[in-house]
Amino acid sequence: MKKMQSLCLINGEWRAARSGSTIPVTNPATGEHLADVPQIDQEQVLEAIRSAETALPAWQHRPARERAQVLRRIGDLLQERQDECAQLITLEQGKPLRESLGEVSYSANYFQWFSEEAVRIYGEIIPSDSANKRIFVLKQPIGVAAAITPWNFPIAMLARKMAAALAAGCTFIAKPAPETPLSALFLGELCQEAGLPAGVVNLVTGDAAMIGSTLMASPIVKKVSFTGSTEVGKLLIRQSADTVKKLTLELGGNAPFVVLDDADLEKAVEGAIYGKYRNAGQTCICVNRFLVHESVAQTFTDLLVARTRALVVGNGLDEKTSIGPLINDAARDKVVGILQSASNDGATFVLGQEACAATSRFIPPVVISQVKPSMRIWKEEIFGPVATIATFRTDAEAIALANDTQYGLAAYLYSGSLSRALAIAERLEYGMVGINDTAISAAQAPFGGIKQSGFGREGSAHGIEDYLVLKYLSVA
């Protein structure tokens, strides 16, 4: 593997912090020190903003076909160097290497998809009430856009924001998570190799609060996209008020997985394994609550436990590994605390009770039954390899239990009847519902939530709209 890029990208140049301050990046599986990235100061953040502003006119007026060619090249480079990129993701994030390879391919798809959407930003001609008038509607880039991305999908979350912004004609500033900045910096190298002009993409690392508040306070930055906690999302909403920024927020989740009495249980368990244990349960659309009809609950639980026992916990670089480590000790402590609370509340540990005393980031997969809506484990996003099971009797009860949360990102539903599934799905208060499917994220689909899971969409033709503004021309 080549030497890791560990400097910030500002105005086409790789920069260290002016003070020399750095932030260490370590492997969550081994504790190995991987690199040090700059802890830049506010003036360097402002320089990145100014460079994006300077680069904006040429990029937004560049023919859409030419922007598309650059985006396509970035996607192609990701595919060509997927092994190198995937290894980097696993080293800094911990997930199994095969999942990292999937993340790279997924990221490349966003650049390829939006390269095609860049040339399909259509305006409108609206009939006028006057014979002497013409009404035109143009779609134009909003301007300088910024992104604050999480550690759980360090290149995918950046790719789906960056690709849409660049396709729309915006310039871009990104602040990756301090736990996993190396994947973002790798993508910055590919942007340069693909021929992206200086200043069009800037990548900054350092103090999250300082960088975030500087981006939010700047009148130059017109749009911010954030993936992370609901608490931080609410803070960004407040900070956006003074400059009236456009926001896209993908926040917390508490995904239900409803299994009806007519479901194919083998297929449901197959979906459950992917939907619950991928990335050690550290995804925003991970299943958080299994709601299973009481008539099939025992069979479903037995099948789930049998499949879960076969999962291997270990270093993501080991090809046998199914579940890697949690990202850090704080993540482990949160999961352990939730498990201890469930035990104290009377939940039944069918598998993995030893996780209640875990001192390692390698948490064994857990299956818990007899979960009640009053329990902490029902109400909170777990972000760990923990499957919780509750039962229901009627479809109406299942809908009420599934909707009993402030969050509304993703939900899953398994049934042998499409008409029954569609009727229930329409009543689930979520931005996305997988019917007999937990692999719901795709470049061509609008990803996003409702309620306190945020607003705006990423991916699909709807995703590019978040980086565009309408201009109405009345011509007499």
Short mmCIF file of C-alpha atoms in Angstrom, two decimals:
data_model
loop_
_atom_site.label_atom_id
_atom_site.label_comp_id
_atom_site.label_asym_id
_atom_site.label_seq_id
_atom_site.Cartn_x
_atom_site.Cartn_y
_atom_site.Cartn_z
CA MET A 1 0.00 0.00 0.00
CA LYS A 2 1.23 3.49 -0.86
CA LYS A 3 2.06 6.01 1.84
CA MET A 4 -1.16 7.39 3.33
CA GLN A 5 -2.05 10.99 2.52
CA SER A 6 -2.25 12.79 5.86
CA LEU A 7 -2.39 16.49 4.96
CA CYS A 8 -5.38 18.74 4.32
CA LEU A 9 -6.37 19.77 0.80
CA ILE A 10 -6.84 23.53 0.51
CA ASN A 11 -6.95 25.34 -2.83
CA GLY A 12 -5.33 22.40 -4.61
CA GLU A 13 -2.39 22.15 -2.19
CA TRP A 14 -1.69 19.63 0.55
CA ARG A 15 -1.23 21.57 3.79
CA ALA A 16 -0.13 20.89 7.36
CA ALA A 17 -1.54 22.91 10.24
CA ARG A 18 0.24 26.26 10.53
CA SER A 19 0.81 25.52 14.22
CA GLY A 20 2.13 22.04 13.51
CA SER A 21 -0.63 20.53 15.68
CA THR A 22 -1.91 17.11 14.68
CA ILE A 23 -4.57 14.54 15.55
CA PRO A 24 -3.56 10.86 15.74
CA VAL A 25 -5.45 8.25 13.72
CA THR A 26 -5.38 4.70 15.08
CA ASN A 27 -6.61 1.27 14.07
CA PRO A 28 -9.62 0.43 16.30
CA ALA A 29 -8.84 -3.28 16.09
CA THR A 30 -5.22 -3.13 17.22
CA GLY A 31 -4.61 0.34 18.60
CA GLU A 32 -1.83 0.73 16.02
CA HIS A 33 -0.94 4.32 15.17
CA LEU A 34 -1.68 4.88 11.47
CA ALA A 35 -1.00 8.56 10.85
CA ASP A 36 -1.32 12.09 12.18
CA VAL A 37 -3.57 14.58 10.40
CA PRO A 38 -3.46 18.37 10.78
CA GLN A 39 -5.39 20.20 13.44
CA ILE A 40 -5.81 23.34 11.40
CA ASP A 41 -6.80 26.72 12.78
CA GLN A 42 -9.76 28.89 11.91
CA GLU A 43 -7.83 30.99 9.40
CA GLN A 44 -7.06 27.86 7.39
CA VAL A 45 -10.74 26.91 7.40
CA LEU A 46 -11.55 30.39 6.14
CA GLU A 47 -8.89 29.97 3.46
CA ALA A 48 -10.59 26.77 2.31
CA ILE A 49 -13.90 28.64 2.14
CA ARG A 50 -12.37 31.48 0.13
CA SER A 51 -10.72 29.04 -2.26
CA ALA A 52 -14.07 27.35 -2.88
CA GLU A 53 -15.63 30.77 -3.51
CA THR A 54 -12.88 31.70 -5.98
CA ALA A 55 -13.21 28.41 -7.85
CA LEU A 56 -17.01 28.57 -8.05
CA PRO A 57 -17.60 30.77 -11.17
CA ALA A 58 -15.44 28.68 -13.49
CA TRP A 59 -16.81 25.36 -12.17
CA GLN A 60 -20.49 26.31 -12.22
CA HIS A 61 -20.23 27.70 -15.76
CA ARG A 62 -18.19 24.79 -17.06
CA PRO A 63 -20.33 22.77 -19.48
CA ALA A 64 -22.24 20.06 -17.67
CA ARG A 65 -20.79 17.43 -19.98
CA GLU A 66 -17.27 18.38 -18.91
CA ARG A 67 -18.18 18.27 -15.21
CA ALA A 68 -19.71 14.86 -15.87
CA GLN A 69 -16.49 13.59 -17.40
CA VAL A 70 -14.51 14.54 -14.30
CA LEU A 71 -17.05 12.85 -12.04
CA ARG A 72 -16.98 9.71 -14.15
CA ARG A 73 -13.21 9.66 -13.92
CA ILE A 74 -13.31 9.91 -10.12
CA GLY A 75 -15.69 6.93 -10.02
CA ASP A 76 -13.47 4.96 -12.38
CA LEU A 77 -10.39 5.69 -10.27
CA LEU A 78 -12.19 4.44 -7.16
CA GLN A 79 -12.94 1.19 -8.96
CA GLU A 80 -9.39 0.87 -10.24
CA ARG A 81 -7.91 1.39 -6.77
CA GLN A 82 -10.63 -0.31 -4.76
CA ASP A 83 -8.28 -2.77 -3.03
CA GLU A 84 -6.05 0.02 -1.77
CA CYS A 85 -8.98 2.15 -0.67
CA ALA A 86 -10.78 -0.75 1.02
CA GLN A 87 -7.71 -1.68 3.03
CA LEU A 88 -7.45 1.92 4.21
CA ILE A 89 -11.10 1.92 5.32
CA THR A 90 -10.64 -1.30 7.28
CA LEU A 91 -7.45 -0.03 8.91
CA GLU A 92 -8.98 3.18 10.21
CA GLN A 93 -12.60 2.09 10.69
CA GLY A 94 -12.36 -1.62 11.53
CA LYS A 95 -15.07 -3.17 9.35
CA PRO A 96 -14.39 -6.47 7.53
CA LEU A 97 -12.44 -6.03 4.32
CA ARG A 98 -15.23 -7.42 2.15
CA GLU A 99 -17.58 -4.75 3.55
CA SER A 100 -14.97 -2.09 2.81
CA LEU A 101 -14.73 -3.33 -0.78
CA GLY A 102 -18.50 -2.98 -1.00
CA GLU A 103 -18.29 0.55 0.36
CA VAL A 104 -15.76 1.55 -2.30
CA SER A 105 -17.93 0.14 -5.07
CA TYR A 106 -20.97 1.89 -3.59
CA SER A 107 -19.04 5.18 -3.50
CA ALA A 108 -17.93 4.82 -7.10
CA ASN A 109 -21.56 4.29 -8.10
CA TYR A 110 -22.46 7.71 -6.73
CA PHE A 111 -19.87 9.47 -8.86
CA GLN A 112 -20.97 7.49 -11.91
CA TRP A 113 -24.67 8.10 -11.23
CA PHE A 114 -24.29 11.83 -10.68
CA SER A 115 -22.01 12.16 -13.70
CA GLU A 116 -25.10 11.17 -15.68
CA GLU A 117 -27.41 13.47 -13.69
CA ALA A 118 -25.12 16.48 -14.25
CA VAL A 119 -26.30 16.71 -17.86
CA ARG A 120 -29.99 16.35 -16.92
CA ILE A 121 -30.58 19.46 -14.83
CA TYR A 122 -33.59 20.71 -16.74
CA GLY A 123 -35.47 23.97 -16.37
CA GLU A 124 -39.08 24.74 -17.30
CA ILE A 125 -41.14 26.95 -19.58
CA ILE A 126 -44.48 27.79 -17.95
CA PRO A 127 -47.46 29.07 -19.98
CA SER A 128 -48.18 32.70 -19.20
CA ASP A 129 -51.55 34.41 -18.78
CA SER A 130 -50.32 37.11 -21.17
CA ALA A 131 -49.62 36.62 -24.87
CA ASN A 132 -46.69 39.02 -24.54
CA LYS A 133 -44.95 37.18 -21.68
CA ARG A 134 -42.79 34.13 -21.31
CA ILE A 135 -42.04 32.45 -17.98
CA PHE A 136 -38.78 30.57 -17.67
CA VAL A 137 -37.52 28.64 -14.66
CA LEU A 138 -33.79 27.93 -14.38
CA LYS A 139 -32.02 25.55 -11.99
CA GLN A 140 -28.66 26.85 -10.85
CA PRO A 141 -26.05 25.65 -8.32
CA ILE A 142 -26.62 27.00 -4.84
CA GLY A 143 -22.94 27.96 -4.54
CA VAL A 144 -20.30 26.87 -2.05
CA ALA A 145 -21.43 23.71 -0.24
CA ALA A 146 -19.95 22.01 2.81
CA ALA A 147 -20.23 18.53 4.29
CA ILE A 148 -19.60 17.11 7.74
CA THR A 149 -19.27 13.34 7.49
CA PRO A 150 -19.29 10.45 10.01
CA TRP A 151 -16.81 7.67 10.75
CA ASN A 152 -18.99 4.63 10.06
CA PHE A 153 -18.88 4.93 6.25
CA PRO A 154 -15.92 7.27 5.82
CA ILE A 155 -15.80 7.33 2.03
CA ALA A 156 -19.40 6.47 1.13
CA MET A 157 -20.97 9.30 3.11
CA LEU A 158 -18.52 11.75 1.57
CA ALA A 159 -18.98 10.40 -1.95
CA ARG A 160 -22.74 10.73 -2.04
CA LYS A 161 -22.56 14.35 -0.84
CA MET A 162 -19.58 15.38 -2.96
CA ALA A 163 -20.81 13.76 -6.18
CA ALA A 164 -24.18 15.50 -6.04
CA ALA A 165 -22.64 18.87 -5.20
CA LEU A 166 -20.07 18.72 -8.01
CA ALA A 167 -22.66 17.52 -10.52
CA ALA A 168 -24.86 20.49 -9.66
CA GLY A 169 -21.95 22.88 -10.25
CA CYS A 170 -21.18 23.67 -6.61
CA THR A 171 -17.73 23.84 -5.08
CA PHE A 172 -17.18 21.85 -1.94
CA ILE A 173 -15.56 21.78 1.51
CA ALA A 174 -15.62 18.63 3.64
CA LYS A 175 -14.73 17.90 7.22
CA PRO A 176 -14.32 14.14 7.74
CA ALA A 177 -14.66 12.52 11.15
CA PRO A 178 -11.46 12.65 13.24
CA GLU A 179 -11.56 8.87 13.69
CA THR A 180 -11.48 8.18 9.94
CA PRO A 181 -10.01 11.07 7.91
CA LEU A 182 -7.60 9.02 5.79
CA SER A 183 -10.24 7.66 3.42
CA ALA A 184 -11.43 11.20 2.70
CA LEU A 185 -7.91 12.39 2.00
CA PHE A 186 -7.43 9.42 -0.32
CA LEU A 187 -10.54 10.53 -2.23
CA GLY A 188 -9.04 14.01 -2.43
CA GLU A 189 -6.02 12.56 -4.19
CA LEU A 190 -8.28 10.84 -6.70
CA CYS A 191 -10.11 14.12 -7.33
CA GLN A 192 -6.83 15.75 -8.26
CA GLU A 193 -5.81 12.81 -10.43
CA ALA A 194 -9.16 13.03 -12.23
CA GLY A 195 -8.46 16.65 -13.17
CA LEU A 196 -10.65 18.52 -10.72
CA PRO A 197 -9.49 22.17 -10.65
CA ALA A 198 -7.86 23.63 -7.53
CA GLY A 199 -10.34 24.90 -4.97
CA VAL A 200 -13.31 22.94 -6.25
CA VAL A 201 -12.87 20.36 -3.47
CA ASN A 202 -11.26 21.20 -0.13
CA LEU A 203 -10.74 18.76 2.76
CA VAL A 204 -10.08 20.06 6.27
CA THR A 205 -9.33 18.24 9.54
CA GLY A 206 -9.16 19.47 13.11
CA ASP A 207 -11.41 20.51 15.95
CA ALA A 208 -14.98 19.57 15.02
CA ALA A 209 -16.67 22.35 16.97
CA MET A 210 -14.41 25.06 15.55
CA ILE A 211 -14.62 23.86 11.95
CA GLY A 212 -18.36 23.29 12.14
CA SER A 213 -19.12 26.68 13.66
CA THR A 214 -16.85 28.44 11.15
CA LEU A 215 -18.60 26.78 8.22
CA MET A 216 -22.01 27.59 9.67
CA ALA A 217 -21.13 31.24 10.39
CA SER A 218 -19.72 31.94 6.93
CA PRO A 219 -22.07 33.78 4.57
CA ILE A 220 -20.08 32.30 1.68
CA VAL A 221 -21.17 28.75 2.50
CA LYS A 222 -24.72 28.45 1.20
CA LYS A 223 -25.41 24.78 1.89
CA VAL A 224 -24.32 22.24 4.54
CA SER A 225 -24.95 18.50 4.47
CA PHE A 226 -24.47 16.60 7.71
CA THR A 227 -24.68 12.93 8.68
CA GLY A 228 -24.52 12.25 12.40
CA SER A 229 -26.43 12.49 15.64
CA THR A 230 -29.77 14.23 16.09
CA GLU A 231 -28.25 16.36 18.88
CA VAL A 232 -25.59 17.80 16.58
CA GLY A 233 -28.14 18.18 13.80
CA LYS A 234 -30.28 20.37 16.05
CA LEU A 235 -27.22 22.47 16.85
CA LEU A 236 -26.53 22.98 13.15
CA ILE A 237 -30.13 24.04 12.58
CA ARG A 238 -29.73 26.72 15.24
CA GLN A 239 -26.35 27.80 13.84
CA SER A 240 -27.76 28.03 10.31
CA ALA A 241 -30.32 30.66 11.24
CA ASP A 242 -28.14 33.78 10.98
CA THR A 243 -27.04 33.01 7.41
CA VAL A 244 -30.24 31.16 6.38
CA LYS A 245 -28.34 28.15 5.08
CA LYS A 246 -29.91 25.30 3.19
CA LEU A 247 -29.39 22.04 5.12
CA THR A 248 -29.52 18.35 4.41
CA LEU A 249 -29.55 16.37 7.64
CA GLU A 250 -29.33 12.60 8.00
CA LEU A 251 -29.59 12.03 11.74
CA GLY A 252 -30.29 9.25 14.24
CA GLY A 253 -32.40 6.17 13.65
CA ASN A 254 -34.28 3.48 15.53
CA ALA A 255 -35.20 1.09 12.73
CA PRO A 256 -37.92 -1.51 13.29
CA PHE A 257 -37.89 -4.88 11.52
CA VAL A 258 -41.45 -6.22 11.37
CA VAL A 259 -41.96 -9.94 10.73
CA LEU A 260 -45.57 -10.85 9.92
CA ASP A 261 -47.04 -14.30 10.48
CA ASP A 262 -47.02 -15.02 6.72
CA ALA A 263 -43.34 -14.11 6.23
CA ASP A 264 -40.73 -16.41 4.72
CA LEU A 265 -38.72 -16.81 7.92
CA GLU A 266 -35.57 -18.06 6.23
CA LYS A 267 -35.55 -14.99 4.00
CA ALA A 268 -36.36 -12.77 6.97
CA VAL A 269 -33.41 -14.10 8.96
CA GLU A 270 -31.13 -13.68 5.95
CA GLY A 271 -32.17 -10.04 5.75
CA ALA A 272 -31.84 -9.68 9.51
CA ILE A 273 -28.21 -10.82 9.54
CA TYR A 274 -27.26 -8.21 6.95
CA GLY A 275 -29.52 -5.50 8.36
CA LYS A 276 -28.37 -5.94 11.96
CA TYR A 277 -24.73 -7.03 12.02
CA ARG A 278 -23.23 -5.19 9.06
CA ASN A 279 -20.43 -2.88 10.25
CA ALA A 280 -20.86 -4.36 13.75
CA GLY A 281 -24.28 -2.72 13.94
CA GLN A 282 -22.76 0.72 13.47
CA THR A 283 -24.97 2.04 10.69
CA CYS A 284 -27.74 4.61 10.84
CA ILE A 285 -30.19 2.25 9.12
CA CYS A 286 -29.27 -0.84 11.15
CA VAL A 287 -32.15 -2.81 12.55
CA ASN A 288 -32.61 -1.65 16.13
CA ARG A 289 -35.86 -3.43 17.07
CA PHE A 290 -37.23 -6.75 15.81
CA LEU A 291 -41.04 -6.89 16.00
CA VAL A 292 -42.13 -10.47 15.37
CA HIS A 293 -45.65 -11.90 15.27
CA GLU A 294 -46.12 -14.03 18.37
CA SER A 295 -47.05 -17.12 16.33
CA VAL A 296 -43.65 -17.24 14.60
CA ALA A 297 -41.48 -15.52 17.22
CA GLN A 298 -39.88 -18.67 18.62
CA THR A 299 -39.06 -20.10 15.20
CA PHE A 300 -37.66 -16.78 14.03
CA THR A 301 -35.56 -16.43 17.20
CA ASP A 302 -34.17 -19.96 16.87
CA LEU A 303 -33.20 -19.37 13.24
CA LEU A 304 -31.66 -15.99 14.04
CA VAL A 305 -29.61 -17.42 16.92
CA ALA A 306 -28.35 -20.29 14.76
CA ARG A 307 -27.18 -17.88 12.04
CA THR A 308 -25.75 -15.43 14.57
CA ARG A 309 -23.66 -18.14 16.27
CA ALA A 310 -21.84 -18.66 12.98
CA LEU A 311 -20.61 -15.07 12.82
CA VAL A 312 -16.92 -14.51 13.55
CA VAL A 313 -15.75 -11.48 15.51
CA GLY A 314 -12.23 -10.27 14.79
CA ASN A 315 -9.84 -8.02 12.92
CA GLY A 316 -11.40 -6.79 9.70
CA LEU A 317 -8.28 -7.73 7.73
CA ASP A 318 -8.87 -11.42 8.54
CA GLU A 319 -10.95 -12.90 5.73
CA LYS A 320 -12.87 -15.06 8.22
CA THR A 321 -14.17 -12.03 10.13
CA SER A 322 -17.89 -11.24 9.98
CA ILE A 323 -17.96 -8.53 12.67
CA GLY A 324 -15.13 -6.10 13.35
CA PRO A 325 -14.51 -3.94 16.43
CA LEU A 326 -16.53 -0.98 17.60
CA ILE A 327 -14.90 2.29 16.62
CA ASN A 328 -13.57 3.26 20.07
CA ASP A 329 -13.87 2.67 23.80
CA ALA A 330 -16.67 5.21 24.17
CA ALA A 331 -18.77 3.27 21.65
CA ARG A 332 -18.10 0.05 23.57
CA ASP A 333 -19.05 1.66 26.87
CA LYS A 334 -22.34 2.90 25.44
CA VAL A 335 -23.29 -0.55 24.13
CA VAL A 336 -22.27 -2.25 27.38
CA GLY A 337 -24.32 0.27 29.36
CA ILE A 338 -27.40 -0.38 27.23
CA LEU A 339 -26.95 -4.15 27.63
CA GLN A 340 -26.61 -3.87 31.40
CA SER A 341 -29.76 -1.75 31.49
CA ALA A 342 -31.65 -4.39 29.48
CA SER A 343 -30.47 -7.10 31.88
CA ASN A 344 -31.57 -5.08 34.89
CA ASP A 345 -34.94 -4.41 33.23
CA GLY A 346 -35.64 -8.13 32.86
CA ALA A 347 -34.91 -8.78 29.19
CA THR A 348 -33.86 -12.34 28.31
CA PHE A 349 -30.40 -12.85 26.84
CA VAL A 350 -30.78 -15.70 24.35
CA LEU A 351 -27.20 -15.26 23.13
CA GLY A 352 -24.18 -13.21 24.15
CA GLN A 353 -24.88 -12.24 27.77
CA GLU A 354 -21.11 -12.12 28.33
CA ALA A 355 -21.15 -8.86 26.33
CA CYS A 356 -22.58 -7.15 29.43
CA ALA A 357 -19.09 -7.31 30.94
CA ALA A 358 -17.12 -6.58 27.75
CA THR A 359 -13.88 -4.66 28.16
CA SER A 360 -12.78 -5.03 24.54
CA ARG A 361 -14.03 -3.24 21.44
CA PHE A 362 -14.75 -6.70 20.01
CA ILE A 363 -18.35 -7.19 21.17
CA PRO A 364 -19.82 -10.67 20.52
CA PRO A 365 -23.18 -10.61 18.74
CA VAL A 366 -26.12 -10.52 21.13
CA VAL A 367 -29.73 -11.67 20.78
CA ILE A 368 -32.23 -10.49 23.42
CA SER A 369 -35.90 -11.41 23.71
CA GLN A 370 -38.74 -10.29 25.99
CA VAL A 371 -37.94 -6.65 25.21
CA LYS A 372 -40.53 -4.09 26.31
CA PRO A 373 -41.21 -0.60 24.89
CA SER A 374 -40.43 0.91 28.29
CA MET A 375 -36.82 -0.31 28.21
CA ARG A 376 -33.87 1.91 27.37
CA ILE A 377 -32.68 -0.62 24.77
CA TRP A 378 -35.97 -0.14 22.90
CA LYS A 379 -35.81 3.65 22.86
CA GLU A 380 -32.12 4.32 22.09
CA GLU A 381 -30.10 3.74 18.95
CA ILE A 382 -27.78 0.90 20.01
CA PHE A 383 -25.01 1.19 17.37
CA GLY A 384 -23.67 -2.25 18.18
CA PRO A 385 -24.18 -5.93 17.24
CA VAL A 386 -27.28 -6.37 19.41
CA ALA A 387 -30.58 -7.84 18.18
CA THR A 388 -33.61 -7.11 20.37
CA ILE A 389 -36.89 -8.98 19.89
CA ALA A 390 -40.41 -8.05 20.93
CA THR A 391 -43.70 -9.62 19.83
CA PHE A 392 -47.08 -8.40 18.59
CA ARG A 393 -50.48 -9.90 17.78
CA THR A 394 -52.11 -7.66 15.17
CA ASP A 395 -50.94 -5.56 12.25
CA ALA A 396 -52.25 -2.44 13.99
CA GLU A 397 -50.19 -3.25 17.08
CA ALA A 398 -47.08 -3.78 14.93
CA ILE A 399 -47.56 -0.40 13.26
CA ALA A 400 -48.03 1.36 16.58
CA LEU A 401 -44.92 -0.27 18.08
CA ALA A 402 -42.83 0.47 14.99
CA ASN A 403 -43.86 4.13 15.02
CA ASP A 404 -43.25 4.51 18.76
CA THR A 405 -40.07 6.57 18.38
CA GLN A 406 -38.98 10.12 17.63
CA TYR A 407 -36.93 8.81 14.71
CA GLY A 408 -38.07 8.08 11.18
CA LEU A 409 -35.15 7.03 9.00
CA ALA A 410 -35.56 3.40 7.90
CA ALA A 411 -37.93 0.50 8.59
CA TYR A 412 -38.12 -3.08 7.34
CA LEU A 413 -41.09 -5.35 6.81
CA TYR A 414 -41.26 -9.05 5.90
CA SER A 415 -44.47 -10.60 4.61
CA GLY A 416 -45.63 -13.13 2.04
CA SER A 417 -48.42 -10.81 0.92
CA LEU A 418 -47.44 -7.80 -1.14
CA SER A 419 -50.80 -6.06 -0.72
CA ARG A 420 -50.64 -6.50 3.07
CA ALA A 421 -47.03 -5.31 3.17
CA LEU A 422 -47.79 -2.22 1.08
CA ALA A 423 -50.76 -1.30 3.27
CA ILE A 424 -48.57 -1.48 6.37
CA ALA A 425 -45.59 0.26 4.74
CA GLU A 426 -47.75 3.25 3.88
CA ARG A 427 -48.56 3.68 7.58
CA LEU A 428 -44.98 3.38 8.82
CA GLU A 429 -43.58 6.82 9.70
CA TYR A 430 -40.21 6.44 7.99
CA GLY A 431 -38.49 7.98 5.01
CA MET A 432 -37.47 4.54 3.70
CA VAL A 433 -39.11 1.13 4.03
CA GLY A 434 -37.57 -2.13 2.86
CA ILE A 435 -40.16 -4.79 2.02
CA ASN A 436 -38.51 -8.22 2.18
CA ASP A 437 -35.24 -6.31 1.74
CA THR A 438 -32.62 -4.75 4.02
CA ALA A 439 -30.15 -3.64 1.31
CA ILE A 440 -32.10 -0.47 0.63
CA SER A 441 -29.39 2.09 -0.14
CA ALA A 442 -28.54 2.77 -3.79
CA ALA A 443 -27.27 5.71 -5.83
CA GLN A 444 -30.50 5.94 -7.80
CA ALA A 445 -32.76 5.93 -4.71
CA PRO A 446 -33.57 8.92 -2.43
CA PHE A 447 -31.93 8.23 0.94
CA GLY A 448 -33.22 10.16 3.95
CA GLY A 449 -35.60 10.33 6.87
CA ILE A 450 -38.46 12.19 8.51
CA LYS A 451 -39.29 13.26 12.07
CA GLN A 452 -36.09 13.72 14.12
CA SER A 453 -34.09 11.68 11.64
CA GLY A 454 -33.70 14.83 9.57
CA PHE A 455 -34.69 16.16 6.17
CA GLY A 456 -33.44 16.35 2.62
CA ARG A 457 -32.42 13.45 0.40
CA GLU A 458 -29.17 12.00 -0.90
CA GLY A 459 -28.93 9.93 -4.05
CA SER A 460 -31.32 9.85 -7.01
CA ALA A 461 -32.47 12.82 -9.05
CA HIS A 462 -33.92 14.22 -5.82
CA GLY A 463 -30.46 14.31 -4.25
CA ILE A 464 -29.07 16.80 -6.75
CA GLU A 465 -32.01 19.14 -6.08
CA ASP A 466 -30.61 19.82 -2.61
CA TYR A 467 -27.66 21.58 -4.29
CA LEU A 468 -29.76 23.64 -6.72
CA VAL A 469 -31.87 26.80 -6.47
CA LEU A 470 -34.66 27.95 -8.75
CA LYS A 471 -34.51 31.22 -10.67
CA TYR A 472 -37.69 32.47 -12.30
CA LEU A 473 -37.41 34.75 -15.37
CA SER A 474 -40.44 36.77 -16.42
CA VAL A 475 -39.83 37.96 -19.98
CA ALA A 476 -42.15 40.56 -21.50
#
